[in-house]
Amino acid sequence: MIMNKKWMILLLITSMLLAGCSSETQYEVATYQGELAEGQTKSDYNKELFYRNDKKTEGPDPTILDNTERDGYYYVYGTKESFYCYRSKDLMEWECVGQALDNLDYEGENVISEVRRATYDKLWAPEVLYDDETELYYMFFSAMPELDKTAGPTITGKEFYQLMVATSDRPDGGFQLVDFTDAGSCGAENVRKLDTQKYPQYYVKYLLLNPTNVWEILKDGKDYTGYEGYTPQIDCFPFTDDNGDKYLFWCDMHGINRMYVVKMKNWLTPDWSTARAMLYPNFYTEEDYHKSLAGETVEKVSYEIEEKGCNEGPHLIKHNGKYYLTFSVNYYQDDSYQVIQAVADNPMGPYRKLTEEEGGIVVSGSTSGSLEVSGTGHHTMVSVGDKLYIVYHKHDDPVEGGGNRHHAIDEIKWITIKDKDGNDLEVMYTNGPTCSVQPRIEAFSEYKNIALEAEVSVLDNKEAKDISSLTDDLLSIYKTGNVEFMKYITETVITETTTFKLDFESAREIRAIMVYNSKNHQTCFQNISDVKLVCEENGKEVIRYIDKIPFSAEYLQTNSYDGSIYYITPGAAAYAEFDKLNVKSIEITVEVPEGQETVGISEIRILGK
C-alpha cells in the first residue's frame, strides 16, 4: 500500500509531537495476507509458514505410524477399502501410496480366496505399529467375514465384526492376514488349538481374539443368543508401556458399546487371565455401571447421549505417571460425535471419565459451534519433538454428516485444573478443531511462535482484562463449553481501541504476525488497525509499520439485509506475513467496532526465531 501525501505529512507531525523535537521516519512493510480470489471459498496461503485442515486424505478412523526413524515418513491409515495409506514427511501434506492390506488375491479364475472371504466387508479402523523384537509391522483391524453357510445355522443372517491382525516387513503395503493355525504365519509359540466342533467356520483361524476366550469374559448378563461366541468387536488399540508391557484395547458392539482391555504376552497372544470390561456408555466409571445394574441411582455422563450409547475408538497415552484413555462417544454420522478423556493410574484401570467441568471433552465440532467442522471423532495421537498432536476425522460435509470423512490435525495442550475432589489434575485441551490457517507444525518449520517469550503490556493506560491470555498458547474455541472449565481458557477483553506492546530481550527475526479473534461473533474485531515494529537494521533503530491487517471475510458470515455479522469461525486469526525483519518490539492496535461494547482476543502469535 502506498501512503498518500496528506497522510504522510500527518504521520510525520504526529511523530514529532510524540518525540519532542526529534522525528522518526516510518516505513511501510509489504505484506501478504492470503488471497481470496473471486469464486474461491478458501484463500490461498504460504505453505512454508502455515497449514490448514483441508481434505488431503480420504477415509475415517485415522491412525498415524511414526516411521521417521526408519524411512523418514509418517503414514496414515484409515477405513477405506483395503486400507489405503498415505505418507508424509511433515504431517501436513500427504501422498497416497496405495492399499496396505493384501486381501484381494485370487486362487484361480473367478474364485475368491479364503482371505478375501474372511475380510469380506466392513474393514474398519486399522491400527499399525512397528515391533522392534520381531522387526515386523502389525496392522490390527476389524472386518465382517462372509457368512459360512456350510457350517450350519450358527450366526446365519447376523451382521458381526471380528478383530484380525496382519503383518508386513514394510509400512506401505503387503500386510498379510495372520493364520493362527499356521506356525509360518503366526510363529510356533502363537499357534492355537481351536474348538472346531463349536466353531467350524473357515474364518475362525484368522481371529485375533479366540471366541472361546471372549465368551468367558462376558459377565454383564446381556443376551448373546445366536452369536455363539462371535460377539461383534471393533476398534483395536495396541499400547506399549514404558517397561515394555503390551496391552490391547477393543470395543464390543452388542447391546451396548463398551470397552475391554487385556494384557498381551506378545502382539498375537493375549493373557486371558487379565481380560476385563472397563468402560460403559453413559457411566463415568465401571463401578457406576454395576451400581446401576443393581438398581442404584448414579450420575450419568452429561455429554453422552443415552440413545446414542457408544464408547469406541480408544487411544491411550501416558503423561506424568497417569494414563489418559481418549475415545469417541455418541453417533458417528452426526455432529454429536466427539472425543473425550478418562484417567487411571495404570493401563488396566479402573478409569474415570472426566466431567465437563474437568474438561472431559477433548475435541468437539459441536461444542465449538462450528458450521465448518462436525463429527470430530475416532482419532490417534502423535508426538513431534516436545509437542503432542491429535489426528481425528471430520465429515466431508459438515451439514449433512454421514460416513464420508477425512482426517485433520491440531495441537494438544496440557493444562492443570482442579478435579471434582479439589485436587490438581493435568488434562488435555485441543487448540481446535480448526479449519482456518494455522502456523506450520513447529518441528517442520523454520519459525516458531516466539510471542510466548515476549513481555506484554498495554499502552496509554488503557485497560485490558486477562492480558496474560494473549500469550498463554491456548486458543479460545468452544462457544458452548462448560462455564467452569472455560475459566481456564479465557480471552483478553477490551472496551476501547487498545494498543498491546510485545517487547523482546533482544532483536528477533520474525516473518509473520497472527492475532486470533474472539470465538463469539458478538465480540469479534474486523481488522487490526495498526502494527508498529521497532527494528534493528545495520546497527540503527528503524520504525516499520503495517497499516492494517484485515480479518478475512471467509471466516465471517453476515446478514445479507443489513450486513451484520451472525457467525465467526472459531480459532481463526487475522494474519500478515512479510520478508524477514529483525524486530525488538511490536505494537498491535485493535479497534472496538462501532456498536460493540467489547472485543475479545484469543491469542497473539509471532512467527520468528
Coordinates of C-alpha atoms in Angstrom, one line a residue:
M1 CA 0.0 0.0 0.0
I2 CA 1.3 3.5 -0.9
M3 CA 0.5 6.2 1.6
N4 CA -0.9 9.4 0.2
K5 CA 0.9 12.7 0.8
K6 CA -1.7 14.1 3.2
W7 CA -1.5 11.0 5.5
M8 CA 2.3 11.0 5.4
I9 CA 2.5 14.7 6.5
L10 CA 0.1 14.0 9.3
L11 CA 2.1 10.9 10.4
L12 CA 5.3 13.0 10.5
I13 CA 3.7 15.7 12.5
T14 CA 2.3 13.2 15.0
S15 CA 5.7 11.5 15.3
M16 CA 7.4 14.9 16.0
L17 CA 4.9 15.7 18.7
L18 CA 5.4 12.3 20.4
A19 CA 9.2 12.6 20.2
G20 CA 9.6 16.2 21.2
C21 CA 11.9 18.0 18.9
S22 CA 13.1 14.8 17.1
S23 CA 11.3 12.9 14.3
E24 CA 11.3 9.3 13.3
T25 CA 10.9 8.0 9.8
Q26 CA 8.5 5.1 9.4
Y27 CA 8.5 2.7 6.5
E28 CA 5.5 0.6 5.5
V29 CA 6.0 -3.2 5.4
A30 CA 4.9 -5.0 2.3
T31 CA 2.7 -7.9 3.5
Y32 CA 0.8 -10.9 2.2
Q33 CA -2.4 -11.9 4.0
G34 CA -3.7 -14.7 1.9
E35 CA -5.6 -14.2 -1.3
L36 CA -9.3 -14.9 -1.6
A37 CA -9.9 -14.9 -5.4
E38 CA -13.3 -14.5 -6.9
G39 CA -15.2 -17.8 -6.8
Q40 CA -13.0 -19.2 -4.0
T41 CA -14.4 -20.1 -0.6
K42 CA -10.9 -20.5 1.0
S43 CA -7.9 -18.2 0.5
D44 CA -4.5 -19.2 -0.8
Y45 CA -1.7 -19.3 1.8
N46 CA 2.0 -19.8 2.1
K47 CA 2.7 -23.4 2.9
E48 CA 6.2 -22.6 4.1
L49 CA 4.7 -20.8 7.1
F50 CA 1.2 -22.2 7.6
Y51 CA -1.1 -25.2 7.1
R52 CA -4.8 -25.7 7.0
N53 CA -7.0 -28.7 7.7
D54 CA -8.3 -29.1 4.2
K55 CA -9.3 -32.5 2.8
K56 CA -5.9 -34.2 1.9
T57 CA -6.8 -37.8 2.5
E58 CA -9.9 -40.0 2.3
G59 CA -11.5 -42.2 4.9
P60 CA -12.4 -42.1 8.6
D61 CA -10.7 -43.7 11.7
P62 CA -7.2 -42.4 11.1
T63 CA -4.1 -43.9 12.7
I64 CA -0.6 -42.5 12.4
L65 CA 2.5 -44.6 12.2
D66 CA 5.7 -42.6 13.0
N67 CA 8.2 -44.4 10.8
T68 CA 10.6 -41.5 10.6
E69 CA 13.5 -43.3 12.3
R70 CA 13.4 -46.0 9.6
D71 CA 12.4 -44.2 6.4
G72 CA 11.7 -40.5 7.2
Y73 CA 7.9 -40.8 6.8
Y74 CA 4.7 -40.7 8.8
Y75 CA 2.0 -43.0 7.5
V76 CA -1.7 -42.5 8.0
Y77 CA -4.2 -45.4 7.5
G78 CA -7.9 -45.3 7.7
T79 CA -11.2 -47.1 6.9
K80 CA -11.2 -47.3 3.2
E81 CA -11.4 -50.5 1.1
S82 CA -8.1 -52.4 1.7
F83 CA -6.9 -49.7 4.0
Y84 CA -5.3 -47.3 1.6
C85 CA -2.4 -45.5 3.2
Y86 CA -0.8 -42.1 2.7
R87 CA 2.6 -40.9 3.7
S88 CA 4.1 -37.5 4.7
K89 CA 7.3 -36.0 5.9
D90 CA 5.6 -33.2 7.8
L91 CA 2.1 -34.4 8.8
M92 CA 0.6 -31.6 6.8
E93 CA 0.9 -32.6 3.1
W94 CA 0.1 -36.2 2.1
E95 CA 0.6 -38.5 -0.9
C96 CA -1.3 -41.8 -1.4
V97 CA 0.9 -44.9 -1.6
G98 CA -1.8 -47.5 -2.3
Q99 CA -3.6 -50.3 -0.5
A100 CA -1.9 -51.6 2.6
L101 CA -3.8 -54.9 3.2
D102 CA -3.1 -57.7 0.7
N103 CA -6.6 -59.3 0.7
L104 CA -7.6 -59.1 -3.0
D105 CA -5.6 -62.1 -4.2
Y106 CA -7.3 -64.9 -6.2
E107 CA -6.7 -68.6 -6.2
G108 CA -8.0 -69.1 -9.7
E109 CA -10.2 -67.6 -12.3
N110 CA -13.3 -66.1 -10.7
V111 CA -12.5 -67.9 -7.4
I112 CA -12.3 -65.6 -4.4
S113 CA -9.6 -66.6 -1.9
E114 CA -10.4 -67.6 1.7
V115 CA -8.5 -64.5 2.9
R116 CA -10.8 -62.3 0.8
R117 CA -13.8 -64.1 2.2
A118 CA -12.6 -63.5 5.7
T119 CA -12.2 -59.8 5.1
Y120 CA -15.4 -59.7 3.0
D121 CA -17.0 -56.5 4.3
K122 CA -16.8 -53.7 6.9
L123 CA -13.0 -53.3 7.1
W124 CA -12.7 -50.8 9.9
A125 CA -10.3 -48.8 11.9
P126 CA -6.8 -50.1 11.3
E127 CA -4.1 -49.6 13.9
V128 CA -0.5 -50.0 12.8
L129 CA 2.7 -50.3 14.9
Y130 CA 6.3 -51.5 14.4
D131 CA 7.7 -54.1 16.8
D132 CA 11.5 -54.0 17.3
E133 CA 11.6 -57.6 18.6
T134 CA 10.1 -59.2 15.5
E135 CA 11.1 -56.4 13.1
L136 CA 7.6 -56.5 11.7
Y137 CA 4.7 -54.1 11.2
Y138 CA 1.4 -55.2 12.7
M139 CA -2.0 -54.0 11.5
F140 CA -4.9 -54.6 13.8
F141 CA -8.4 -54.1 12.4
S142 CA -12.0 -55.3 12.3
A143 CA -13.8 -57.0 9.4
M144 CA -17.0 -58.8 8.7
P145 CA -16.3 -62.2 7.2
E146 CA -18.6 -63.7 4.6
L147 CA -21.1 -65.9 6.4
D148 CA -20.2 -69.6 6.2
K149 CA -23.4 -71.3 5.1
T150 CA -21.7 -74.7 5.1
A151 CA -21.1 -74.5 8.8
G152 CA -24.8 -74.8 9.8
P153 CA -27.2 -72.2 11.1
T154 CA -24.8 -70.6 13.5
I155 CA -25.0 -66.7 13.2
T156 CA -26.7 -67.0 9.8
G157 CA -28.1 -63.6 8.9
K158 CA -26.3 -61.8 11.7
E159 CA -24.1 -58.8 11.0
F160 CA -21.0 -59.2 13.1
Y161 CA -17.5 -57.8 13.2
Q162 CA -14.3 -59.6 14.2
L163 CA -10.8 -58.4 15.1
M164 CA -8.0 -59.6 12.9
V165 CA -4.3 -58.8 12.5
A166 CA -1.9 -58.7 9.6
T167 CA 1.8 -58.3 9.4
S168 CA 4.3 -56.9 6.9
D169 CA 8.0 -56.1 6.6
R170 CA 7.2 -52.7 5.2
P171 CA 4.8 -50.0 6.3
D172 CA 3.3 -49.1 2.9
G173 CA 1.7 -52.4 1.9
G174 CA 1.9 -56.1 1.7
F175 CA 0.2 -56.8 5.0
Q176 CA -0.7 -60.5 5.2
L177 CA -3.6 -61.8 7.3
V178 CA -2.2 -63.9 10.2
D179 CA -3.4 -67.5 10.3
F180 CA -3.3 -68.8 13.9
T181 CA -3.2 -72.4 12.8
D182 CA 0.0 -71.9 10.7
A183 CA 3.3 -71.6 12.6
G184 CA 4.8 -70.0 9.5
S185 CA 2.2 -67.2 9.7
C186 CA 1.9 -66.6 13.4
G187 CA 5.0 -68.2 14.9
A188 CA 5.1 -71.6 16.7
E189 CA 4.5 -70.0 20.1
N190 CA 1.2 -68.5 18.9
V191 CA -0.4 -71.5 17.2
R192 CA -3.8 -72.2 18.7
K193 CA -5.8 -75.3 19.2
L194 CA -9.3 -74.4 18.1
D195 CA -12.6 -75.9 19.1
T196 CA -13.7 -76.7 15.5
Q197 CA -16.7 -78.6 16.7
K198 CA -18.2 -75.5 18.4
Y199 CA -16.6 -73.1 15.9
P200 CA -16.4 -74.8 12.5
Q201 CA -16.4 -71.6 10.4
Y202 CA -13.5 -71.2 8.0
Y203 CA -12.5 -67.8 9.3
V204 CA -12.0 -68.7 13.0
K205 CA -8.3 -69.3 12.4
Y206 CA -7.9 -65.7 11.4
L207 CA -9.5 -64.2 14.5
L208 CA -7.2 -62.2 16.8
L209 CA -9.4 -63.0 19.8
N210 CA -10.3 -66.6 20.2
P211 CA -14.1 -66.7 20.5
T212 CA -13.9 -69.3 23.4
N213 CA -12.0 -66.8 25.5
V214 CA -14.1 -63.8 24.5
W215 CA -17.2 -65.7 25.6
E216 CA -15.8 -66.3 29.0
I217 CA -15.3 -62.6 29.9
L218 CA -18.9 -61.6 29.0
K219 CA -20.3 -61.3 32.5
D220 CA -22.8 -58.5 32.2
G221 CA -26.0 -60.5 31.8
K222 CA -26.7 -59.4 28.2
D223 CA -28.4 -61.8 25.8
Y224 CA -25.9 -63.2 23.2
T225 CA -28.3 -65.9 21.8
G226 CA -27.4 -66.7 18.2
Y227 CA -23.9 -65.3 18.3
E228 CA -22.4 -68.5 19.8
G229 CA -19.3 -66.6 21.0
Y230 CA -18.8 -64.5 17.9
T231 CA -19.5 -61.2 19.7
P232 CA -19.2 -58.1 17.5
Q233 CA -15.8 -56.5 18.1
I234 CA -14.3 -53.3 16.6
D235 CA -11.6 -50.7 17.2
C236 CA -8.5 -52.4 18.4
F237 CA -5.8 -50.3 20.0
P238 CA -2.3 -51.7 21.0
F239 CA -0.4 -49.9 23.7
T240 CA 3.2 -50.4 24.9
D241 CA 4.0 -49.1 28.4
D242 CA 7.4 -47.6 29.4
N243 CA 8.5 -51.0 30.8
G244 CA 7.7 -52.8 27.6
D245 CA 4.4 -54.4 28.7
K246 CA 1.9 -54.7 25.9
Y247 CA -1.8 -54.2 26.2
L248 CA -4.7 -54.4 23.7
F249 CA -7.9 -52.4 24.0
W250 CA -11.1 -53.1 21.9
C251 CA -14.8 -52.4 21.8
D252 CA -17.9 -54.7 21.8
M253 CA -20.8 -53.8 19.6
H254 CA -23.5 -56.0 21.1
G255 CA -26.3 -54.3 23.0
I256 CA -24.1 -51.6 24.5
N257 CA -20.8 -50.5 23.0
R258 CA -18.4 -50.9 25.9
M259 CA -14.6 -51.2 26.0
Y260 CA -12.3 -54.1 27.1
V261 CA -8.6 -54.4 27.9
V262 CA -6.2 -57.4 28.1
K263 CA -2.5 -57.7 28.7
M264 CA -0.7 -59.3 25.8
K265 CA 2.1 -61.9 26.0
N266 CA 3.1 -60.7 22.6
W267 CA 1.2 -58.9 19.9
L268 CA -0.6 -62.1 18.8
T269 CA -1.4 -63.8 22.1
P270 CA -3.5 -62.3 24.9
D271 CA -3.1 -63.2 28.6
W272 CA -6.7 -64.0 29.0
S273 CA -6.4 -64.1 32.8
T274 CA -6.1 -60.3 32.7
A275 CA -9.0 -59.5 30.3
R276 CA -11.8 -57.3 31.6
A277 CA -14.5 -54.9 30.6
M278 CA -13.7 -51.4 31.8
L279 CA -15.9 -48.6 30.4
Y280 CA -19.6 -48.4 29.5
P281 CA -21.6 -45.7 27.7
N282 CA -23.3 -43.1 29.8
F283 CA -21.4 -44.1 33.0
Y284 CA -18.4 -42.3 34.5
T285 CA -16.9 -45.5 35.9
E286 CA -17.2 -49.3 35.7
E287 CA -18.4 -49.2 39.3
D288 CA -21.2 -46.8 38.4
Y289 CA -22.4 -49.2 35.7
H290 CA -22.6 -52.1 38.1
K291 CA -24.4 -50.0 40.7
S292 CA -27.0 -49.1 38.1
L293 CA -27.5 -52.8 37.2
A294 CA -28.1 -53.3 41.0
G295 CA -30.8 -50.7 40.9
E296 CA -28.9 -47.8 42.5
T297 CA -29.3 -44.3 41.1
V298 CA -26.0 -42.9 39.7
E299 CA -25.0 -39.8 37.9
K300 CA -24.9 -40.2 34.1
V301 CA -22.3 -38.6 31.8
S302 CA -23.6 -35.2 30.8
Y303 CA -22.1 -35.1 27.3
E304 CA -23.0 -38.6 26.2
I305 CA -26.4 -39.0 24.5
E306 CA -28.1 -42.0 26.1
E307 CA -29.9 -43.2 23.0
K308 CA -26.6 -43.0 21.0
G309 CA -24.7 -45.0 23.5
C310 CA -21.2 -45.5 22.2
N311 CA -17.7 -45.8 23.7
E312 CA -15.3 -46.6 20.8
G313 CA -12.1 -45.8 19.1
P314 CA -9.8 -46.0 22.2
H315 CA -6.3 -44.5 22.3
L316 CA -4.0 -44.5 25.4
I317 CA -1.1 -42.2 26.3
K318 CA 0.9 -41.9 29.5
H319 CA 1.6 -38.4 30.9
N320 CA 3.4 -37.7 34.1
G321 CA 2.6 -41.0 35.6
K322 CA -1.1 -41.1 34.7
Y323 CA -2.8 -42.9 31.9
Y324 CA -5.2 -41.0 29.7
L325 CA -7.7 -43.0 27.7
T326 CA -9.3 -41.0 24.9
F327 CA -12.2 -42.3 22.8
S328 CA -15.3 -41.4 20.8
V329 CA -18.8 -41.0 22.0
N330 CA -22.3 -40.6 20.5
Y331 CA -23.2 -41.2 16.8
Y332 CA -20.5 -41.1 14.1
Q333 CA -22.8 -39.8 11.4
D334 CA -23.8 -36.5 13.1
D335 CA -22.2 -33.6 14.9
S336 CA -22.6 -35.2 18.4
Y337 CA -19.6 -37.4 17.7
Q338 CA -16.6 -36.2 19.7
V339 CA -13.5 -37.3 21.6
I340 CA -13.5 -37.5 25.4
Q341 CA -10.9 -38.5 28.0
A342 CA -10.8 -40.8 31.1
V343 CA -7.9 -41.1 33.5
A344 CA -6.4 -44.0 35.5
D345 CA -3.3 -44.9 37.5
N346 CA -2.4 -47.9 35.4
P347 CA -3.2 -49.2 31.9
M348 CA -5.7 -51.8 33.2
G349 CA -7.7 -49.2 35.0
P350 CA -10.1 -48.6 36.7
Y351 CA -10.7 -45.5 34.5
R352 CA -12.9 -42.5 35.4
K353 CA -14.3 -40.3 32.6
L354 CA -13.7 -36.7 33.4
T355 CA -16.7 -34.4 33.9
E356 CA -17.4 -31.4 31.7
E357 CA -16.2 -29.1 34.5
E358 CA -12.9 -31.0 34.4
G359 CA -12.5 -30.7 30.6
G360 CA -13.8 -34.2 29.8
I361 CA -14.4 -33.2 26.1
V362 CA -11.1 -33.3 24.2
V363 CA -12.2 -32.2 20.7
S364 CA -15.7 -31.4 19.5
G365 CA -17.2 -29.7 16.5
S366 CA -20.5 -29.4 18.2
T367 CA -19.2 -27.7 21.3
S368 CA -17.1 -25.3 19.2
G369 CA -20.3 -24.2 17.5
S370 CA -18.5 -24.6 14.2
L371 CA -20.5 -24.6 11.0
E372 CA -17.5 -25.9 9.0
V373 CA -16.4 -28.9 11.2
S374 CA -18.5 -31.8 12.5
G375 CA -18.1 -35.4 13.6
T376 CA -14.7 -34.9 15.2
G377 CA -14.3 -38.5 16.4
H378 CA -12.1 -41.6 16.0
H379 CA -8.6 -40.4 16.4
T380 CA -4.9 -41.0 17.2
M381 CA -2.2 -39.0 18.9
V382 CA 1.3 -38.3 17.6
S383 CA 4.3 -36.7 19.4
V384 CA 6.6 -34.5 17.4
G385 CA 9.5 -33.2 19.5
D386 CA 8.0 -32.0 22.7
K387 CA 4.6 -31.3 21.1
L388 CA 1.6 -33.5 21.1
Y389 CA -1.0 -33.6 18.3
I390 CA -4.4 -35.2 17.9
V391 CA -5.3 -36.6 14.5
Y392 CA -9.0 -37.0 14.2
H393 CA -11.6 -37.4 11.4
K394 CA -14.3 -35.0 10.5
H395 CA -17.2 -35.1 8.0
D396 CA -16.5 -34.2 4.4
D397 CA -19.9 -32.4 4.5
P398 CA -20.3 -30.7 7.9
V399 CA -24.0 -30.1 7.2
E400 CA -25.1 -33.5 6.1
G401 CA -22.6 -35.5 8.1
G402 CA -22.7 -39.2 7.2
G403 CA -19.9 -41.7 6.6
N404 CA -17.6 -39.7 4.2
R405 CA -14.8 -38.3 6.3
H406 CA -11.1 -37.2 6.2
H407 CA -8.5 -36.5 8.8
A408 CA -7.4 -33.3 10.4
I409 CA -4.6 -32.4 12.9
D410 CA -4.4 -29.9 15.8
E411 CA -2.2 -29.4 18.8
I412 CA -3.0 -30.8 22.3
K413 CA -2.1 -28.7 25.3
W414 CA -1.8 -29.9 28.9
I415 CA -3.5 -27.6 31.5
T416 CA -3.7 -28.0 35.2
I417 CA -7.3 -27.9 36.6
K418 CA -9.0 -28.7 39.9
D419 CA -10.6 -32.1 39.7
K420 CA -14.0 -32.9 41.3
D421 CA -12.3 -33.5 44.6
G422 CA -10.4 -30.2 44.5
N423 CA -7.0 -31.8 43.6
D424 CA -4.7 -30.6 40.8
L425 CA -5.0 -32.7 37.7
E426 CA -3.4 -32.3 34.3
V427 CA -5.9 -32.7 31.4
M428 CA -5.8 -32.5 27.6
Y429 CA -7.1 -29.4 25.8
T430 CA -7.1 -29.2 22.0
N431 CA -6.3 -26.0 20.2
G432 CA -9.1 -27.0 17.8
P433 CA -10.9 -28.2 15.8
T434 CA -9.6 -25.7 13.3
C435 CA -10.4 -25.2 9.6
S436 CA -8.5 -21.9 9.3
V437 CA -4.9 -21.0 8.5
Q438 CA -2.6 -22.1 11.4
P439 CA 1.2 -22.0 11.9
R440 CA 3.1 -24.9 10.4
I441 CA 3.8 -27.7 12.9
E442 CA 6.9 -26.3 14.7
A443 CA 9.2 -29.3 14.1
F444 CA 8.8 -28.8 10.4
S445 CA 9.1 -25.1 10.2
E446 CA 12.0 -22.6 10.2
Y447 CA 9.9 -20.5 12.6
K448 CA 8.0 -20.9 15.8
N449 CA 5.7 -18.8 18.0
I450 CA 8.0 -16.5 19.9
A451 CA 5.3 -14.4 21.4
L452 CA 5.5 -16.7 24.4
E453 CA 8.9 -15.2 25.1
A454 CA 7.8 -11.5 24.9
E455 CA 6.9 -9.2 27.7
V456 CA 3.4 -8.0 27.0
S457 CA 2.0 -4.6 28.1
V458 CA -0.9 -2.2 27.3
L459 CA 0.0 1.3 26.2
D460 CA -1.6 4.7 27.1
N461 CA -3.0 3.5 30.4
K462 CA -5.8 1.5 28.7
E463 CA -7.4 -1.4 30.5
A464 CA -7.5 -4.9 29.2
K465 CA -8.9 -7.9 31.1
D466 CA -6.9 -11.1 31.2
I467 CA -3.9 -9.8 29.3
S468 CA -2.0 -13.0 30.0
S469 CA -4.4 -14.8 27.7
L470 CA -2.8 -13.1 24.8
T471 CA 0.3 -15.4 25.1
D472 CA -0.9 -18.5 27.0
D473 CA -0.8 -20.6 23.9
L474 CA -4.4 -21.6 24.3
L475 CA -6.9 -20.9 21.6
S476 CA -10.4 -19.9 22.7
I477 CA -12.6 -22.3 20.6
Y478 CA -15.6 -23.7 22.5
K479 CA -18.7 -21.5 22.3
T480 CA -20.9 -23.8 24.3
G481 CA -18.2 -25.3 26.5
N482 CA -18.8 -25.8 30.2
V483 CA -18.6 -22.5 32.0
E484 CA -16.5 -23.8 34.9
F485 CA -13.9 -25.4 32.6
M486 CA -13.9 -22.4 30.2
K487 CA -12.5 -20.3 33.1
Y488 CA -9.1 -21.9 32.2
I489 CA -9.4 -20.8 28.5
T490 CA -10.0 -17.1 28.6
E491 CA -9.8 -14.2 26.1
T492 CA -8.3 -10.8 26.6
V493 CA -11.2 -8.3 26.6
I494 CA -11.0 -4.6 25.7
T495 CA -13.7 -1.9 25.7
E496 CA -12.0 0.7 23.5
T497 CA -9.3 0.9 20.9
T498 CA -6.2 -0.6 22.6
T499 CA -2.6 -1.0 21.7
F500 CA -0.6 -4.0 23.0
K501 CA 3.1 -4.0 23.1
L502 CA 5.3 -7.1 22.9
D503 CA 9.0 -6.5 24.0
F504 CA 11.8 -9.0 23.4
E505 CA 15.0 -9.0 25.3
S506 CA 16.9 -8.7 22.1
A507 CA 16.0 -8.3 18.4
R508 CA 14.4 -11.4 16.9
E509 CA 14.0 -12.4 13.3
I510 CA 10.2 -12.6 12.5
R511 CA 8.2 -13.5 9.4
A512 CA 4.5 -13.2 10.4
I513 CA 2.0 -11.9 12.9
M514 CA -1.2 -13.6 13.8
V515 CA -3.9 -12.1 16.0
Y516 CA -6.7 -14.6 16.9
N517 CA -10.2 -13.4 17.0
S518 CA -12.9 -14.0 19.6
K519 CA -14.8 -17.2 19.4
N520 CA -18.1 -15.2 19.5
H521 CA -19.3 -13.1 16.7
Q522 CA -20.8 -10.5 19.2
T523 CA -17.3 -9.7 20.4
C524 CA -15.1 -10.1 17.3
F525 CA -12.9 -7.5 15.7
Q526 CA -12.9 -6.8 12.0
N527 CA -9.3 -5.8 11.5
I528 CA -6.1 -4.9 13.2
S529 CA -5.9 -1.2 12.6
D530 CA -2.2 -0.7 13.0
V531 CA 1.0 -2.6 13.7
K532 CA 4.3 -0.8 14.6
L533 CA 7.6 -2.7 14.5
V534 CA 10.8 -1.4 16.1
C535 CA 13.5 -3.0 14.0
E536 CA 17.3 -3.1 14.2
E537 CA 18.9 -2.6 10.8
N538 CA 22.6 -2.1 10.2
G539 CA 23.1 -1.1 13.9
K540 CA 20.3 1.5 13.7
E541 CA 16.7 1.6 15.0
V542 CA 14.2 1.7 12.2
I543 CA 10.4 2.0 12.6
R544 CA 8.3 0.0 10.2
Y545 CA 4.5 -0.3 10.2
I546 CA 1.7 -2.3 8.8
D547 CA -1.3 0.0 8.1
K548 CA -4.0 -2.7 8.5
I549 CA -4.3 -6.5 8.9
P550 CA -7.9 -7.4 7.9
F551 CA -9.8 -10.3 9.3
S552 CA -10.6 -12.4 6.3
A553 CA -14.3 -12.4 5.2
E554 CA -14.1 -16.1 4.6
Y555 CA -14.2 -16.5 8.4
L556 CA -17.4 -14.4 8.9
Q557 CA -21.0 -14.9 7.8
T558 CA -23.1 -11.8 7.5
N559 CA -26.8 -10.9 7.1
S560 CA -27.5 -10.0 3.5
Y561 CA -30.1 -7.5 4.7
D562 CA -28.0 -5.2 6.9
G563 CA -24.5 -6.7 6.8
S564 CA -24.5 -7.6 10.4
I565 CA -22.2 -10.5 11.5
Y566 CA -24.0 -13.6 12.8
Y567 CA -21.2 -16.2 12.7
I568 CA -17.4 -16.3 13.1
T569 CA -15.2 -19.3 12.5
P570 CA -13.7 -20.4 15.9
G571 CA -9.9 -20.5 16.0
A572 CA -9.3 -18.0 13.1
A573 CA -6.8 -15.2 13.1
A574 CA -6.1 -12.0 11.2
Y575 CA -2.6 -12.5 9.9
A576 CA 0.2 -11.0 7.8
E577 CA 3.4 -12.4 6.6
F578 CA 6.4 -10.4 5.2
D579 CA 10.0 -10.6 4.4
K580 CA 12.1 -11.3 7.5
L581 CA 12.6 -8.4 9.9
N582 CA 14.9 -8.0 12.9
V583 CA 12.4 -6.8 15.5
K584 CA 12.9 -5.6 19.0
S585 CA 9.3 -4.7 19.9
I586 CA 5.9 -4.8 18.3
E587 CA 2.8 -2.6 18.9
I588 CA -0.5 -4.0 17.8
T589 CA -3.6 -1.9 17.9
V590 CA -7.1 -3.4 18.0
E591 CA -10.3 -1.4 17.5
V592 CA -13.7 -2.0 19.0
P593 CA -16.1 -1.8 16.1
E594 CA -18.9 0.8 16.2
G595 CA -21.9 -0.6 18.0
Q596 CA -20.0 -3.1 20.1
E597 CA -19.2 -2.8 23.7
T598 CA -16.3 -5.2 23.9
V599 CA -13.8 -7.2 21.8
G600 CA -12.3 -10.5 22.7
I601 CA -8.8 -11.5 21.5
S602 CA -7.9 -15.2 21.9
E603 CA -4.2 -15.1 21.2
I604 CA -1.3 -13.3 19.6
R605 CA 1.3 -15.4 17.8
I606 CA 4.6 -14.1 16.3
L607 CA 6.3 -16.5 13.9
G608 CA 10.0 -15.9 14.3
K609 CA 13.3 -17.3 15.6

